[in-house]
Amino acid sequence: MGRTAWGLLAFGFGLLMLRPSHAEAVILINEVLADPPAVGGDANGDGVISPTQDEFVELFNTGTAQMSLAGWTLWDATGLRRTLAADAAISGQGFFVVFGGLGLNNDGDTVSLFNETGILQDRLAYGPEGGMDASLTRFPDGEGSFTRHTFVSTQPFSPGASAAAAPPSHPMPEPCSLVLLGLGGAASLFRRTASTF
């Protein structure tokens, strides 16, 4: 093997060694409900639909190990909204939901997550799409872009669960699939007709 090949191999191995392990966690804002729907909007499950107490911010742990969230803070555009308790923790590949009293604006706001030392971990800025009776959710969890929850599920929100866990009950086939289905059906009719002669 030539000197250049060994150099490239060593460089590639070095890059692999620098990559964070799966156990290293990144905590992200995964879902935000600023505007609980007036019908079916009991996001916190207490039996009462409340425009303030059913608001929530869902966090997602991209790592595989449990992490403490003690002292982490959630802010909106105007200031501190919540400091997480000393016993707050999030499991690996798990969710943590903060309900109520967040003061999120339906027509636009910024939600920021800071760790216990005050370092920004994640931020979501949204506009009027936050006031459409559905949450804004990352899809897929922990890595995708934010979209309206009703675009990926029949439910308006899914605190503490994956949006993918609640797929549309009657998924619409892609237009291409409908065309292929139609062509397949036409072909089978043609074969039946042709075989009867």
mmCIF file of C-alpha atoms in Angstrom, residues 75-166:
data_model
loop_
_atom_site.group_PDB
_atom_site.id
_atom_site.type_symbol
_atom_site.label_atom_id
_atom_site.label_comp_id
_atom_site.label_asym_id
_atom_site.label_seq_id
_atom_site.Cartn_x
_atom_site.Cartn_y
_atom_site.Cartn_z
ATOM 1 C CA TRP A 75 -36.985 30.730 27.914
ATOM 2 C CA ASP A 76 -39.292 32.450 25.459
ATOM 3 C CA ALA A 77 -38.605 35.738 23.681
ATOM 4 C CA THR A 78 -39.450 37.771 26.792
ATOM 5 C CA GLY A 79 -37.602 35.829 29.493
ATOM 6 C CA LEU A 80 -37.202 32.795 31.735
ATOM 7 C CA ARG A 81 -40.277 30.546 31.797
ATOM 8 C CA ARG A 82 -39.148 27.433 33.688
ATOM 9 C CA THR A 83 -36.188 26.043 35.616
ATOM 10 C CA LEU A 84 -36.225 22.245 35.713
ATOM 11 C CA ALA A 85 -36.234 20.533 39.103
ATOM 12 C CA ALA A 86 -33.249 18.847 40.751
ATOM 13 C CA ASP A 87 -34.706 15.386 40.020
ATOM 14 C CA ALA A 88 -35.489 16.078 36.340
ATOM 15 C CA ALA A 89 -33.905 13.472 34.057
ATOM 16 C CA ILE A 90 -34.376 12.210 30.521
ATOM 17 C CA SER A 91 -33.701 8.635 29.433
ATOM 18 C CA GLY A 92 -31.641 7.720 26.392
ATOM 19 C CA GLN A 93 -33.681 8.132 23.203
ATOM 20 C CA GLY A 94 -36.452 9.394 25.487
ATOM 21 C CA PHE A 95 -38.745 12.357 25.916
ATOM 22 C CA PHE A 96 -39.240 14.897 28.715
ATOM 23 C CA VAL A 97 -42.284 17.180 28.650
ATOM 24 C CA VAL A 98 -42.734 20.534 30.379
ATOM 25 C CA PHE A 99 -46.431 21.474 30.641
ATOM 26 C CA GLY A 100 -48.176 24.728 31.432
ATOM 27 C CA GLY A 101 -47.369 28.267 32.406
ATOM 28 C CA LEU A 102 -44.968 28.832 29.541
ATOM 29 C CA GLY A 103 -46.682 31.927 28.128
ATOM 30 C CA LEU A 104 -46.003 30.925 24.528
ATOM 31 C CA ASN A 105 -47.442 33.316 21.951
ATOM 32 C CA ASN A 106 -49.649 31.742 19.311
ATOM 33 C CA ASP A 107 -48.676 34.205 16.575
ATOM 34 C CA GLY A 108 -44.922 33.743 16.988
ATOM 35 C CA ASP A 109 -42.294 33.329 19.679
ATOM 36 C CA THR A 110 -38.851 31.904 20.362
ATOM 37 C CA VAL A 111 -38.308 28.931 22.670
ATOM 38 C CA SER A 112 -34.752 28.470 23.955
ATOM 39 C CA LEU A 113 -33.263 25.622 25.986
ATOM 40 C CA PHE A 114 -30.192 26.245 28.151
ATOM 41 C CA ASN A 115 -28.242 23.669 30.164
ATOM 42 C CA GLU A 116 -27.422 24.057 33.859
ATOM 43 C CA THR A 117 -24.352 26.198 33.083
ATOM 44 C CA GLY A 118 -26.322 28.595 30.876
ATOM 45 C CA ILE A 119 -25.095 27.309 27.512
ATOM 46 C CA LEU A 120 -27.689 27.372 24.729
ATOM 47 C CA GLN A 121 -28.574 23.815 23.674
ATOM 48 C CA ASP A 122 -31.374 24.441 21.179
ATOM 49 C CA ARG A 123 -33.720 27.158 19.974
ATOM 50 C CA LEU A 124 -36.940 27.226 17.959
ATOM 51 C CA ALA A 125 -38.286 30.451 16.480
ATOM 52 C CA TYR A 126 -41.761 30.166 14.979
ATOM 53 C CA GLY A 127 -44.315 32.482 13.424
ATOM 54 C CA PRO A 128 -48.083 32.230 12.895
ATOM 55 C CA GLU A 129 -47.795 28.477 12.254
ATOM 56 C CA GLY A 130 -47.620 28.120 16.059
ATOM 57 C CA GLY A 131 -51.252 29.247 16.366
ATOM 58 C CA MET A 132 -52.945 26.602 14.234
ATOM 59 C CA ASP A 133 -54.364 24.298 16.944
ATOM 60 C CA ALA A 134 -51.500 21.810 16.551
ATOM 61 C CA SER A 135 -47.969 21.460 17.818
ATOM 62 C CA LEU A 136 -44.809 22.028 15.840
ATOM 63 C CA THR A 137 -42.744 18.843 15.885
ATOM 64 C CA ARG A 138 -39.417 17.592 14.582
ATOM 65 C CA PHE A 139 -39.962 14.780 12.163
ATOM 66 C CA PRO A 140 -38.307 12.384 12.553
ATOM 67 C CA ASP A 141 -37.688 12.848 16.269
ATOM 68 C CA GLY A 142 -34.463 14.535 17.263
ATOM 69 C CA GLU A 143 -33.178 15.172 13.766
ATOM 70 C CA GLY A 144 -35.796 16.358 11.333
ATOM 71 C CA SER A 145 -37.075 19.810 10.554
ATOM 72 C CA PHE A 146 -40.042 21.263 12.405
ATOM 73 C CA THR A 147 -43.428 20.779 10.795
ATOM 74 C CA ARG A 148 -47.032 21.003 11.916
ATOM 75 C CA HIS A 149 -47.922 17.820 13.818
ATOM 76 C CA THR A 150 -51.054 17.264 11.726
ATOM 77 C CA PHE A 151 -48.830 16.910 8.635
ATOM 78 C CA VAL A 152 -47.313 13.698 10.065
ATOM 79 C CA SER A 153 -50.168 12.364 12.223
ATOM 80 C CA THR A 154 -53.936 12.489 12.606
ATOM 81 C CA GLN A 155 -53.409 13.847 16.132
ATOM 82 C CA PRO A 156 -52.713 17.545 16.856
ATOM 83 C CA PHE A 157 -49.890 16.727 19.315
ATOM 84 C CA SER A 158 -48.056 13.825 21.000
ATOM 85 C CA PRO A 159 -46.363 14.918 24.250
ATOM 86 C CA GLY A 160 -43.929 12.293 25.509
ATOM 87 C CA ALA A 161 -44.265 10.132 22.402
ATOM 88 C CA SER A 162 -43.031 10.055 18.852
ATOM 89 C CA ALA A 163 -45.190 11.751 16.244
ATOM 90 C CA ALA A 164 -44.432 8.693 14.118
ATOM 91 C CA ALA A 165 -46.152 6.500 16.743
ATOM 92 C CA ALA A 166 -49.456 8.074 15.706
#
